XYZ file of C-alpha atoms in Angstrom:
717
model
C -65.685 52.933 72.905
C -64.757 49.471 71.837
C -65.616 50.117 68.090
C -68.226 47.105 67.866
C -71.538 47.436 66.319
C -74.343 48.278 68.915
C -77.824 46.964 68.706
C -80.933 48.652 70.141
C -84.744 48.258 70.126
C -86.597 51.581 69.559
C -90.096 52.309 68.562
C -90.624 54.995 65.690
C -93.760 56.829 64.531
C -94.525 56.279 60.847
C -95.698 58.939 58.488
C -99.189 57.406 58.787
C -99.161 57.799 62.396
C -98.671 54.363 63.296
C -95.945 53.161 65.830
C -93.589 50.409 64.696
C -90.755 48.653 66.574
C -87.567 48.711 65.003
C -84.237 46.835 65.695
C -81.452 49.370 65.317
C -77.681 48.559 64.308
C -75.105 51.302 64.866
C -71.574 50.830 63.456
C -68.680 53.347 63.600
C -66.763 54.267 60.224
C -62.980 55.183 60.589
C -60.893 56.923 58.119
C -57.204 56.039 57.256
C -55.876 57.561 60.473
C -58.352 55.556 62.518
C -60.319 58.434 63.468
C -64.175 58.405 63.436
C -65.371 59.310 60.119
C -69.045 58.621 60.256
C -71.900 56.292 61.585
C -73.742 53.685 59.734
C -77.227 52.974 60.982
C -79.343 50.090 59.819
C -82.886 49.478 61.061
C -85.123 46.440 60.901
C -88.896 46.579 61.499
C -89.489 43.844 63.948
C -93.067 44.826 64.908
C -94.671 41.704 63.465
C -92.071 39.456 64.815
C -92.513 40.998 68.267
C -96.214 40.278 68.229
C -95.503 36.712 66.982
C -93.195 36.207 70.246
C -95.937 37.215 72.451
C -98.255 34.992 70.691
C -95.933 32.146 71.112
C -95.598 32.715 74.903
C -99.390 32.458 75.223
C -99.300 29.123 73.235
C -96.408 27.469 75.200
C -98.808 25.063 77.029
C -100.533 24.110 73.857
C -97.205 23.481 72.212
C -95.995 21.353 75.058
C -99.025 18.983 74.848
C -98.408 18.792 71.003
C -94.910 17.463 71.640
C -96.476 13.856 71.405
C -97.577 14.649 67.902
C -94.095 16.101 67.088
C -92.480 12.762 67.980
C -91.452 13.909 71.596
C -91.909 11.819 74.779
C -91.063 12.637 78.305
C -89.699 10.658 81.079
C -89.198 11.012 84.995
C -86.368 9.119 86.602
C -86.382 8.381 90.152
C -82.796 8.039 91.737
C -83.872 6.634 95.003
C -85.937 3.809 93.254
C -83.878 3.537 90.172
C -86.851 3.518 87.929
C -88.304 5.714 85.417
C -91.611 6.338 83.964
C -92.308 7.121 80.261
C -95.134 8.728 78.229
C -96.950 6.729 75.581
C -95.053 8.829 72.966
C -91.679 7.833 74.343
C -92.689 4.219 74.659
C -93.485 4.474 70.739
C -90.129 6.055 69.998
C -88.150 3.314 72.021
C -90.441 0.576 70.849
C -91.140 -0.777 74.456
C -94.295 -1.852 76.291
C -95.466 -1.647 79.664
C -93.535 -4.737 80.750
C -90.270 -3.432 79.886
C -87.686 -2.941 82.838
C -87.567 0.742 83.228
C -84.327 1.132 85.339
C -81.043 2.680 84.563
C -79.665 -0.471 82.980
C -82.920 -0.829 80.949
C -82.261 2.717 79.570
C -78.684 1.964 78.789
C -79.687 -1.531 77.004
C -81.787 0.474 74.779
C -78.582 2.565 73.619
C -76.778 0.714 70.675
C -73.437 -1.042 72.055
C -71.321 1.303 70.192
C -72.532 4.495 72.104
C -73.346 2.682 75.425
C -69.985 3.051 77.183
C -69.918 6.730 76.064
C -73.482 7.474 77.427
C -72.790 5.955 80.692
C -69.594 7.992 81.074
C -71.440 11.111 80.032
C -74.160 10.467 82.591
C -71.860 9.724 85.368
C -69.388 12.611 84.802
C -71.501 15.540 83.526
C -74.900 14.875 84.734
C -74.534 13.334 88.264
C -71.194 14.670 89.361
C -71.325 18.169 87.539
C -75.142 18.482 88.082
C -75.368 19.469 84.449
C -78.733 19.217 82.588
C -78.940 16.128 80.444
C -78.530 17.231 76.859
C -77.291 14.781 74.380
C -78.101 13.124 71.063
C -77.401 9.651 70.852
C -78.587 6.332 69.009
C -81.173 3.692 70.344
C -82.250 0.294 68.914
C -86.092 0.374 68.536
C -87.268 -2.964 70.260
C -90.154 -3.496 68.061
C -88.524 -2.437 64.456
C -85.226 -3.485 65.435
C -83.994 -0.403 63.741
C -81.456 2.250 64.963
C -83.157 5.593 65.714
C -81.401 8.879 66.506
C -82.930 10.493 69.680
C -82.055 13.663 71.465
C -82.431 13.465 75.157
C -82.949 16.537 77.431
C -83.331 16.360 81.076
C -83.300 18.628 84.293
C -82.034 17.263 87.483
C -84.208 17.895 90.616
C -81.978 18.231 93.729
C -82.767 17.897 97.404
C -81.608 20.157 100.133
C -78.377 18.528 100.225
C -77.701 19.081 96.588
C -78.186 15.498 95.714
C -80.141 14.397 92.648
C -83.462 13.204 93.377
C -85.295 13.005 89.921
C -84.425 13.728 86.339
C -87.137 14.930 84.270
C -86.929 15.329 80.520
C -87.922 14.542 76.914
C -86.590 12.466 74.362
C -87.269 13.771 70.700
C -86.930 11.383 67.708
C -84.439 13.185 65.357
C -83.881 10.410 62.892
C -85.156 12.262 59.998
C -83.347 15.359 61.168
C -80.048 13.344 61.477
C -80.662 11.697 58.130
C -81.051 15.082 56.718
C -78.052 16.420 58.444
C -76.059 13.474 57.248
C -77.146 14.260 53.727
C -76.327 17.885 54.178
C -73.064 16.959 55.843
C -72.181 15.003 52.743
C -73.345 17.583 50.393
C -71.424 20.255 52.499
C -68.206 18.061 52.417
C -68.677 17.724 48.693
C -69.144 21.345 48.395
C -66.077 22.110 50.813
C -64.065 19.743 48.774
C -64.976 21.585 45.720
C -64.196 24.963 47.341
C -61.012 23.799 48.732
C -60.068 22.408 45.242
C -60.889 25.834 43.823
C -59.067 27.418 46.753
C -62.213 29.571 47.503
C -63.215 30.844 51.089
C -66.809 30.570 51.650
C -68.655 33.172 53.966
C -72.246 33.598 55.041
C -72.978 37.053 56.678
C -76.175 37.333 58.666
C -76.956 40.990 58.162
C -79.081 41.497 61.261
C -76.520 40.254 63.837
C -73.366 40.608 61.746
C -72.516 37.072 62.349
C -70.338 35.665 59.577
C -69.922 31.988 59.262
C -66.639 31.223 57.175
C -65.003 28.126 55.854
C -61.512 27.068 56.807
C -60.086 28.325 53.512
C -61.447 31.704 54.278
C -59.176 31.831 57.232
C -55.954 29.987 55.778
C -55.768 32.254 52.757
C -54.853 35.095 55.352
C -52.633 32.904 57.145
C -54.798 32.263 60.265
C -55.964 29.030 61.709
C -59.851 28.559 61.274
C -60.280 28.979 65.131
C -58.417 32.354 65.274
C -60.961 34.197 62.996
C -63.982 35.656 64.735
C -67.350 34.818 63.177
C -68.055 38.702 62.929
C -68.133 41.143 59.991
C -65.680 43.211 62.062
C -62.862 40.830 61.081
C -63.290 41.742 57.349
C -63.659 45.554 58.330
C -60.507 45.498 60.300
C -58.360 43.606 57.884
C -59.313 45.831 54.873
C -56.429 47.946 53.379
C -57.043 51.546 54.392
C -56.956 52.582 50.726
C -59.606 49.994 49.900
C -61.823 50.394 53.021
C -64.207 53.193 51.735
C -64.547 51.651 48.253
C -65.201 48.079 49.614
C -68.064 49.413 51.980
C -69.566 51.400 49.306
C -69.575 48.412 46.932
C -71.528 46.353 49.720
C -73.944 48.963 50.341
C -74.600 49.492 46.714
C -75.106 45.976 45.965
C -77.534 45.346 49.107
C -79.512 48.471 48.087
C -80.299 46.571 44.663
C -79.529 42.860 45.108
C -81.984 41.602 42.359
C -80.228 43.268 39.376
C -76.914 41.759 39.534
C -74.300 39.325 41.449
C -72.198 41.131 44.021
C -68.433 41.259 42.976
C -65.735 43.335 44.490
C -61.842 43.440 44.697
C -59.869 44.639 47.542
C -56.864 43.933 49.733
C -56.919 42.196 53.135
C -54.151 42.034 55.631
C -52.429 38.765 56.105
C -51.333 37.581 59.436
C -47.664 38.259 58.494
C -48.581 42.010 57.747
C -48.534 41.731 54.065
C -51.753 42.323 51.962
C -53.437 39.846 49.649
C -55.512 40.681 46.758
C -59.145 39.253 47.249
C -62.021 38.867 44.606
C -65.299 38.591 46.615
C -68.287 37.515 44.953
C -71.767 36.719 46.539
C -75.609 36.945 46.383
C -77.967 38.152 48.957
C -80.948 35.871 50.315
C -84.130 37.936 50.657
C -86.895 37.573 53.281
C -90.585 37.429 52.166
C -90.543 41.361 52.048
C -87.729 41.262 49.466
C -85.178 42.567 51.916
C -81.695 40.919 52.285
C -81.379 39.075 55.480
C -78.206 36.958 54.463
C -75.394 37.579 52.305
C -73.523 34.421 51.068
C -70.481 34.264 48.867
C -66.885 33.333 48.550
C -63.495 34.959 48.342
C -60.804 34.161 45.798
C -57.166 34.937 46.502
C -55.912 36.702 43.390
C -52.506 37.859 44.818
C -50.548 35.812 42.414
C -52.384 37.246 39.562
C -51.917 40.581 40.615
C -48.171 40.135 41.327
C -47.929 38.654 37.778
C -49.658 41.600 36.401
C -47.495 43.879 38.320
C -44.549 41.978 37.110
C -45.700 42.154 33.559
C -46.445 45.979 34.035
C -42.936 46.348 35.452
C -41.365 44.517 32.634
C -43.289 46.724 30.222
C -42.061 49.768 32.110
C -38.557 48.556 31.935
C -38.865 47.693 28.370
C -39.953 51.202 27.566
C -37.072 52.653 29.542
C -34.681 50.403 27.831
C -36.259 51.107 24.527
C -36.514 54.875 24.894
C -33.353 55.668 26.993
C -30.919 53.136 25.465
C -28.057 54.826 23.584
C -28.370 52.442 20.701
C -30.695 53.200 17.859
C -34.142 51.391 18.129
C -37.324 51.186 16.012
C -40.499 49.158 16.019
C -41.484 48.766 12.426
C -44.680 47.284 10.884
C -43.448 44.548 8.520
C -46.401 44.791 6.275
C -45.992 48.349 5.008
C -42.774 49.459 6.782
C -44.396 52.081 8.880
C -42.282 53.436 11.964
C -44.637 52.430 14.802
C -42.072 53.591 17.711
C -38.569 55.169 17.636
C -36.314 55.958 20.640
C -34.517 59.153 21.498
C -31.188 57.920 20.039
C -32.984 57.246 16.649
C -34.454 60.831 16.676
C -30.928 62.255 17.252
C -29.152 60.170 14.852
C -31.634 60.837 11.929
C -32.082 64.396 12.699
C -35.887 64.228 13.202
C -38.177 64.464 16.323
C -39.646 61.127 17.588
C -43.001 62.345 16.295
C -41.723 63.172 12.874
C -40.111 59.642 12.652
C -43.178 57.940 13.707
C -45.055 59.463 10.904
C -42.538 58.034 8.486
C -41.939 54.822 6.849
C -38.611 52.940 6.546
C -38.906 53.522 2.901
C -38.245 57.202 3.497
C -34.903 56.417 5.241
C -33.611 53.355 3.198
C -32.005 53.946 -0.241
C -33.378 50.823 -1.681
C -36.700 50.607 -3.669
C -39.910 49.678 -1.917
C -39.942 46.067 -3.262
C -36.529 45.283 -2.191
C -37.111 46.659 1.366
C -40.515 44.655 1.680
C -38.575 41.544 0.565
C -35.893 42.123 3.336
C -38.640 42.675 5.928
C -40.380 39.457 4.832
C -37.051 37.731 5.498
C -36.704 39.172 8.922
C -40.446 38.467 9.696
C -39.801 34.588 8.762
C -36.367 34.670 10.639
C -34.677 33.723 7.449
C -32.242 36.493 7.735
C -31.922 39.050 10.680
C -28.842 41.021 10.056
C -28.843 43.464 7.037
C -26.486 46.161 5.720
C -28.220 49.112 4.195
C -27.748 52.684 3.360
C -29.982 55.240 5.413
C -30.496 58.903 4.522
C -30.416 61.199 7.298
C -32.538 64.587 7.449
C -29.539 66.801 6.354
C -29.152 64.550 3.143
C -26.220 62.523 4.335
C -26.104 58.795 3.303
C -24.825 56.575 5.975
C -24.006 52.769 6.000
C -25.947 50.978 8.782
C -26.103 47.450 10.040
C -29.836 46.444 10.992
C -30.656 43.499 13.296
C -34.302 42.912 13.015
C -36.357 40.358 14.913
C -40.108 39.622 15.065
C -41.849 40.349 18.281
C -45.437 40.139 19.562
C -46.690 43.436 20.626
C -50.384 44.126 21.436
C -51.536 40.982 19.642
C -49.604 42.038 16.447
C -46.300 41.119 15.075
C -43.660 44.021 14.456
C -40.083 44.082 13.784
C -37.898 45.131 16.666
C -34.967 46.818 14.821
C -31.536 47.621 16.446
C -29.484 50.028 14.104
C -25.753 50.686 13.980
C -23.830 53.226 12.051
C -21.025 51.317 10.235
C -19.821 54.067 8.043
C -16.475 54.460 9.543
C -16.304 50.801 10.305
C -16.844 50.097 6.477
C -14.157 52.569 5.729
C -11.668 51.122 8.288
C -12.571 47.558 6.753
C -11.714 48.864 3.292
C -8.478 50.203 4.608
C -7.900 47.202 6.727
C -8.415 44.999 3.541
C -5.862 47.207 1.567
C -3.419 46.983 4.359
C -3.903 43.388 4.678
C -3.387 42.936 0.908
C -0.182 45.054 1.123
C 0.999 43.149 4.143
C 0.277 39.845 2.432
C 1.876 40.760 -0.761
C 4.809 42.644 0.639
C 8.183 41.526 -0.469
C 9.365 41.958 3.062
C 8.208 39.144 5.305
C 6.213 40.014 8.290
C 5.812 38.302 11.588
C 3.226 38.940 14.443
C 3.759 37.448 17.827
C 2.013 37.525 21.159
C 3.902 38.897 24.234
C 5.551 35.533 24.774
C 6.801 35.394 21.271
C 4.318 32.934 19.987
C 3.761 33.464 16.253
C 0.265 34.540 15.502
C 0.675 35.699 11.845
C 3.238 35.528 9.016
C 2.725 36.586 5.417
C 3.517 34.621 2.220
C 6.948 36.339 1.938
C 7.868 34.510 5.274
C 6.777 31.174 3.708
C 8.782 31.863 0.603
C 12.061 33.004 2.413
C 12.024 30.574 5.463
C 10.481 27.390 3.777
C 8.045 27.112 6.712
C 4.255 27.291 5.797
C 2.020 29.567 7.967
C 0.482 26.465 9.357
C 3.804 25.206 10.516
C 5.015 28.480 11.963
C 1.857 29.732 13.836
C 1.893 28.531 17.357
C 5.703 28.333 17.240
C 8.313 30.872 18.369
C 10.933 32.495 15.924
C 13.310 30.071 17.560
C 12.483 27.663 14.850
C 14.897 29.870 12.674
C 17.577 30.046 15.116
C 21.016 29.339 13.673
C 23.212 29.309 16.750
C 25.503 31.689 15.019
C 24.636 34.860 17.045
C 26.020 35.185 20.578
C 23.801 35.091 23.659
C 24.408 38.742 24.315
C 22.724 39.522 20.955
C 19.337 38.092 21.961
C 19.564 39.560 25.361
C 20.219 43.009 23.944
C 17.341 42.546 21.554
C 14.687 41.415 24.142
C 15.909 44.121 26.569
C 15.244 46.736 23.905
C 11.812 45.313 22.903
C 10.570 45.028 26.714
C 11.688 48.584 27.311
C 8.994 49.480 24.725
C 11.563 50.627 21.958
C 12.060 49.539 18.480
C 14.865 47.131 17.754
C 16.918 47.441 14.439
C 19.425 44.826 13.592
C 20.649 42.216 11.306
C 20.791 38.399 12.311
C 21.853 35.108 10.821
C 18.995 32.722 10.678
C 18.501 29.148 9.355
C 15.778 28.075 6.758
C 13.784 24.892 7.154
C 16.091 23.259 4.604
C 19.157 24.110 6.960
C 20.522 27.024 4.591
C 21.846 29.908 6.597
C 20.736 33.371 5.502
C 21.021 36.945 6.658
C 18.028 39.094 7.591
C 17.571 42.718 8.369
C 14.893 42.997 11.252
C 12.825 45.970 12.603
C 10.802 44.721 15.521
C 8.255 47.114 17.234
C 6.083 46.387 20.314
C 2.424 46.992 20.076
C 0.681 48.212 23.270
C -3.144 48.552 24.187
C -4.860 51.334 25.939
C -3.373 50.445 29.157
C 0.137 50.774 27.678
C 0.664 46.976 28.065
C 2.426 45.037 25.204
C 0.122 42.731 23.665
C 2.056 41.932 20.409
C 5.449 42.368 18.589
C 5.438 43.362 15.064
C 8.415 42.341 12.947
C 9.313 43.425 9.334
C 12.156 41.471 7.983
C 14.145 41.244 4.691
C 16.540 38.688 3.423
C 19.846 40.665 2.885
C 21.901 37.689 2.128
C 22.811 38.912 -1.557
C 23.228 42.349 -0.265
C 25.671 41.312 2.366
C 27.499 39.132 -0.274
C 27.652 42.328 -2.634
C 29.026 44.585 0.174
C 31.592 41.860 1.153
C 32.540 41.750 -2.576
C 32.793 45.550 -2.783
C 35.050 45.640 0.317
C 37.203 43.045 -1.305
C 37.267 45.274 -4.433
C 37.834 48.418 -2.407
C 40.871 46.775 -0.575
C 42.344 45.783 -3.794
C 41.926 49.335 -5.224
C 43.482 50.593 -2.210
C 46.374 48.327 -2.641
C 46.622 49.338 -6.459
C 46.449 52.979 -5.666
C 49.188 52.921 -3.134
C 51.277 50.967 -5.727
C 50.509 53.851 -8.235
C 51.430 56.634 -6.003
C 54.755 54.872 -5.183
C 55.111 54.437 -8.996
C 54.266 57.993 -9.669
C 56.451 59.202 -6.984
C 59.344 57.248 -8.351
C 58.945 58.381 -11.949
C 58.349 61.975 -10.930
C 61.897 62.359 -9.649
C 63.156 61.003 -12.997
C 61.069 63.539 -14.939
C 61.788 66.477 -12.544
C 65.556 66.387 -13.232
C 65.507 66.860 -17.039
C 62.691 69.413 -16.810
C 64.607 71.359 -14.228
C 67.554 71.371 -16.742
C 65.230 72.491 -19.502
C 63.914 75.353 -17.299
C 67.540 76.308 -16.233
C 68.956 76.203 -19.996
C 65.911 78.479 -21.147
C 66.761 80.933 -18.489
C 70.293 81.053 -19.624
C 69.218 81.281 -23.219
C 67.060 84.238 -22.355
C 70.119 85.957 -20.687
C 72.158 85.534 -23.714
C 69.987 86.778 -26.545
C 68.269 90.143 -27.089
C 66.105 89.144 -30.133
C 62.495 89.536 -28.998
C 61.113 87.068 -31.093
C 63.636 84.422 -29.862
C 63.034 85.701 -26.320
C 59.314 85.224 -26.734
C 59.760 81.698 -27.814
C 62.067 80.829 -25.010
C 59.654 82.421 -22.562
C 56.856 80.088 -23.884
C 59.147 77.104 -23.676
C 60.283 78.123 -19.992
C 56.450 78.511 -19.004
C 55.475 75.239 -20.695
C 58.341 73.311 -19.046
C 57.305 74.810 -15.659
C 53.709 73.943 -16.398
C 54.638 70.305 -17.233
C 56.661 70.103 -14.024
C 53.369 71.314 -12.322
C 51.348 68.804 -14.198
C 53.773 66.089 -12.906
C 53.238 67.280 -9.409
C 49.339 67.241 -10.127
C 49.408 63.672 -11.302
C 51.236 62.797 -8.063
C 48.758 64.771 -6.122
C 45.781 63.086 -7.723
C 47.159 59.749 -6.739
C 47.603 61.181 -3.218
C 43.894 62.411 -3.355
C 42.734 58.729 -4.353
C 44.614 57.468 -1.480
C 43.494 60.374 0.756
C 47.038 61.776 0.945
C 46.130 65.062 -0.988
C 47.483 68.219 0.647
C 46.962 72.006 -0.468
C 49.855 74.393 -0.476
C 48.451 77.835 0.506
C 50.589 80.868 -0.162
C 50.218 84.635 -0.833
C 49.489 85.280 -4.569
C 48.448 87.923 -6.835
C 45.143 86.704 -8.573
C 45.348 89.105 -11.697
C 48.925 88.028 -12.213
C 48.230 84.313 -12.091
C 45.309 84.565 -14.555
C 47.368 86.632 -16.996
C 50.144 83.934 -16.916
C 47.505 81.218 -17.803
C 46.151 83.487 -20.419
C 49.703 83.934 -22.092
C 50.401 80.221 -21.827
C 46.981 79.253 -23.681
C 47.429 82.028 -26.399
C 49.553 79.614 -28.582
C 46.691 77.045 -28.757
C 44.225 79.562 -29.362
C 46.288 80.851 -32.363
C 46.635 77.525 -33.818
C 42.875 77.189 -34.076
C 42.406 80.787 -35.292
C 40.465 81.726 -32.227
C 40.608 85.070 -30.415
C 41.350 84.486 -26.608
C 39.902 87.237 -24.586
C 39.805 87.824 -20.627
C 37.459 90.148 -18.739
C 38.653 90.803 -15.242
C 36.396 93.932 -14.455
C 36.094 94.368 -10.667
C 38.784 91.892 -9.750
C 40.954 93.483 -7.169
C 44.740 93.701 -7.563
C 45.562 92.576 -4.233
C 47.488 89.564 -2.596
C 45.277 86.644 -1.694
C 46.079 83.252 0.169
C 45.605 80.445 -1.953
C 47.152 77.482 -3.876
C 48.334 79.190 -7.089
C 49.275 75.952 -8.724
C 45.759 74.255 -8.391
C 44.135 77.475 -9.465
C 46.225 77.563 -12.680
C 45.543 73.884 -13.255
C 41.792 74.466 -13.044
C 41.869 77.566 -15.342
C 44.114 75.653 -17.907
C 41.643 72.845 -17.949
C 38.708 75.143 -18.445
C 40.329 77.257 -21.196
C 41.813 74.127 -22.928
C 38.288 72.330 -23.134
C 36.775 75.669 -24.475
C 39.328 76.011 -27.149
C 39.022 72.218 -27.999
C 35.254 72.330 -28.451
C 35.044 75.873 -30.158
C 35.534 75.775 -33.947
C 35.547 79.634 -34.655
C 35.160 82.898 -33.015
C 36.448 83.495 -29.680
C 36.886 82.002 -26.056
C 36.454 84.448 -23.211
C 37.508 83.897 -19.601
C 35.295 86.207 -17.260
C 36.193 86.397 -13.580
C 34.142 88.418 -11.045
C 34.562 89.061 -7.325
C 31.462 88.279 -5.114
């Protein structure tokens, strides 16, 4: 019921029919749920030993008489007379003769001075007062040899009816040799214990028949116990075994004890620490055999290997973490043999990137991916192995034939006693293209005739190109770290700057012109476009300004304005002049027209009338021309007006053709008109302006035509 081993002595009948007496030991086995799992039974044949015990009983009297030979003497102390008698053997041990005073004081005087007080106290307190048997080892000084001897005194009190001591009868055994041996053994044991403690080993000695287990202090302290807290029984070990290790540990012990001559016992298991945790223990030992070759004692030591196991577990954990980091990392990773370029391991990202399965990749060499030749690749790997260079740019070919630019970081690491290259691969195809574009843009910006300034959100200049240096006179080193206020001319009102910053801080692009001052103090006009630059969080991180020196343009514009103003004034004067002379010309022209009309009324000669009619039309045209000149002047001064009236388009065209016939005849040209489809209706327009346009067109045609005809064709849309 208590779960402790049980011992019984029971006879058995052997196969030969003989009866033997056997000492049986029964022990219960428990499973992980602490349920009974089985019974272990160990039997020891004690037939011969029992016979020996019986023989010893018969020989007790003979053995008692032989005590003198064995260095034992006896005494008999009489309390009433305060005297004691001693055997010859005891006299020899004490070195006294028959004349020695044999009383209590005489006995105390035999005890060496260092032990005398303690022995007197022991005798008074424990023997006399507590009525305990005398049983004490102490040192005496042999009177003959004057040498210290160790003796072991034993005595039994004889009490009277009142319970008072009457006599003390006992023996004194010379144990000097034993004590010297014990001392030597103790010194040896102390040296052994010191060695064990230095080695942090816990010694144990298991008596297999009784299950008594002696153990050293270290045996207990490695499990957090005080030495006195650990019972000297095998059950302590059994109860503290880890449930998962118990069956294997028991089996290992039984396996060894079944054949102890062939090997040394060694086993590893976990024992429960006092704090509830488990410690890894390596136990090693050897069995001591009896004359029959059977194990009777099992001696060994325990070593605490918890730290080693924890270190091993940490290493295993780190290895698992490494594999997880390697295989599941989003970056492309490979392990490469630097001697021949074989891909030893590749992660999932590498398989996805190159288009191969992991198994396919691990059957390839890096030479299958890198477009360089084998010699160049081996040279690069040697540089990586020797840590001369660890970052490379290559071109790698994917399974689908694409060639991509990659950046490879390779470092040598030790793996399974070998050195391999741990390579981290990054696709930089887009990066290189962006770098190329950035270089191009940087060149464009740097070489731009417009000067460019980049500031931080506080307006601190972070970049300026060469054009800035050329225009302002400030070098980049002088400008960077300053604000654009170094160019401030104090010619612009404060409202200008407030409006500019309000526009920029609102996230809008500012466009405007400003007067600034160069390093040498010279003022100049600049045209600026300033744009805020935002990050992904829509926060302004820079201001980007493109500026141009427009001082010359501003001067040209000013000169043009001045010229324009002068032209306006001149044109006004011209209009006034033409208005003045037009009056002087109209008067005689009107007189000519009037006189021609009168002459037409007075003559009937057709030839004359035709000439007069031509004169009349030409005079009228000249009058219109004067009006046109005046109108042109008015157009130049934005004072032109159209006179819209009802007119017949065909009649107006025929009038012009009649007027231009004289010029055509003079050059021998045939003047024609084609007015097909032109409606004979009244239209709203400026007849004078229309005739002026037609006369100019026909006049130019006649002027530049040497022979043939000139035709005016008009159609209606």
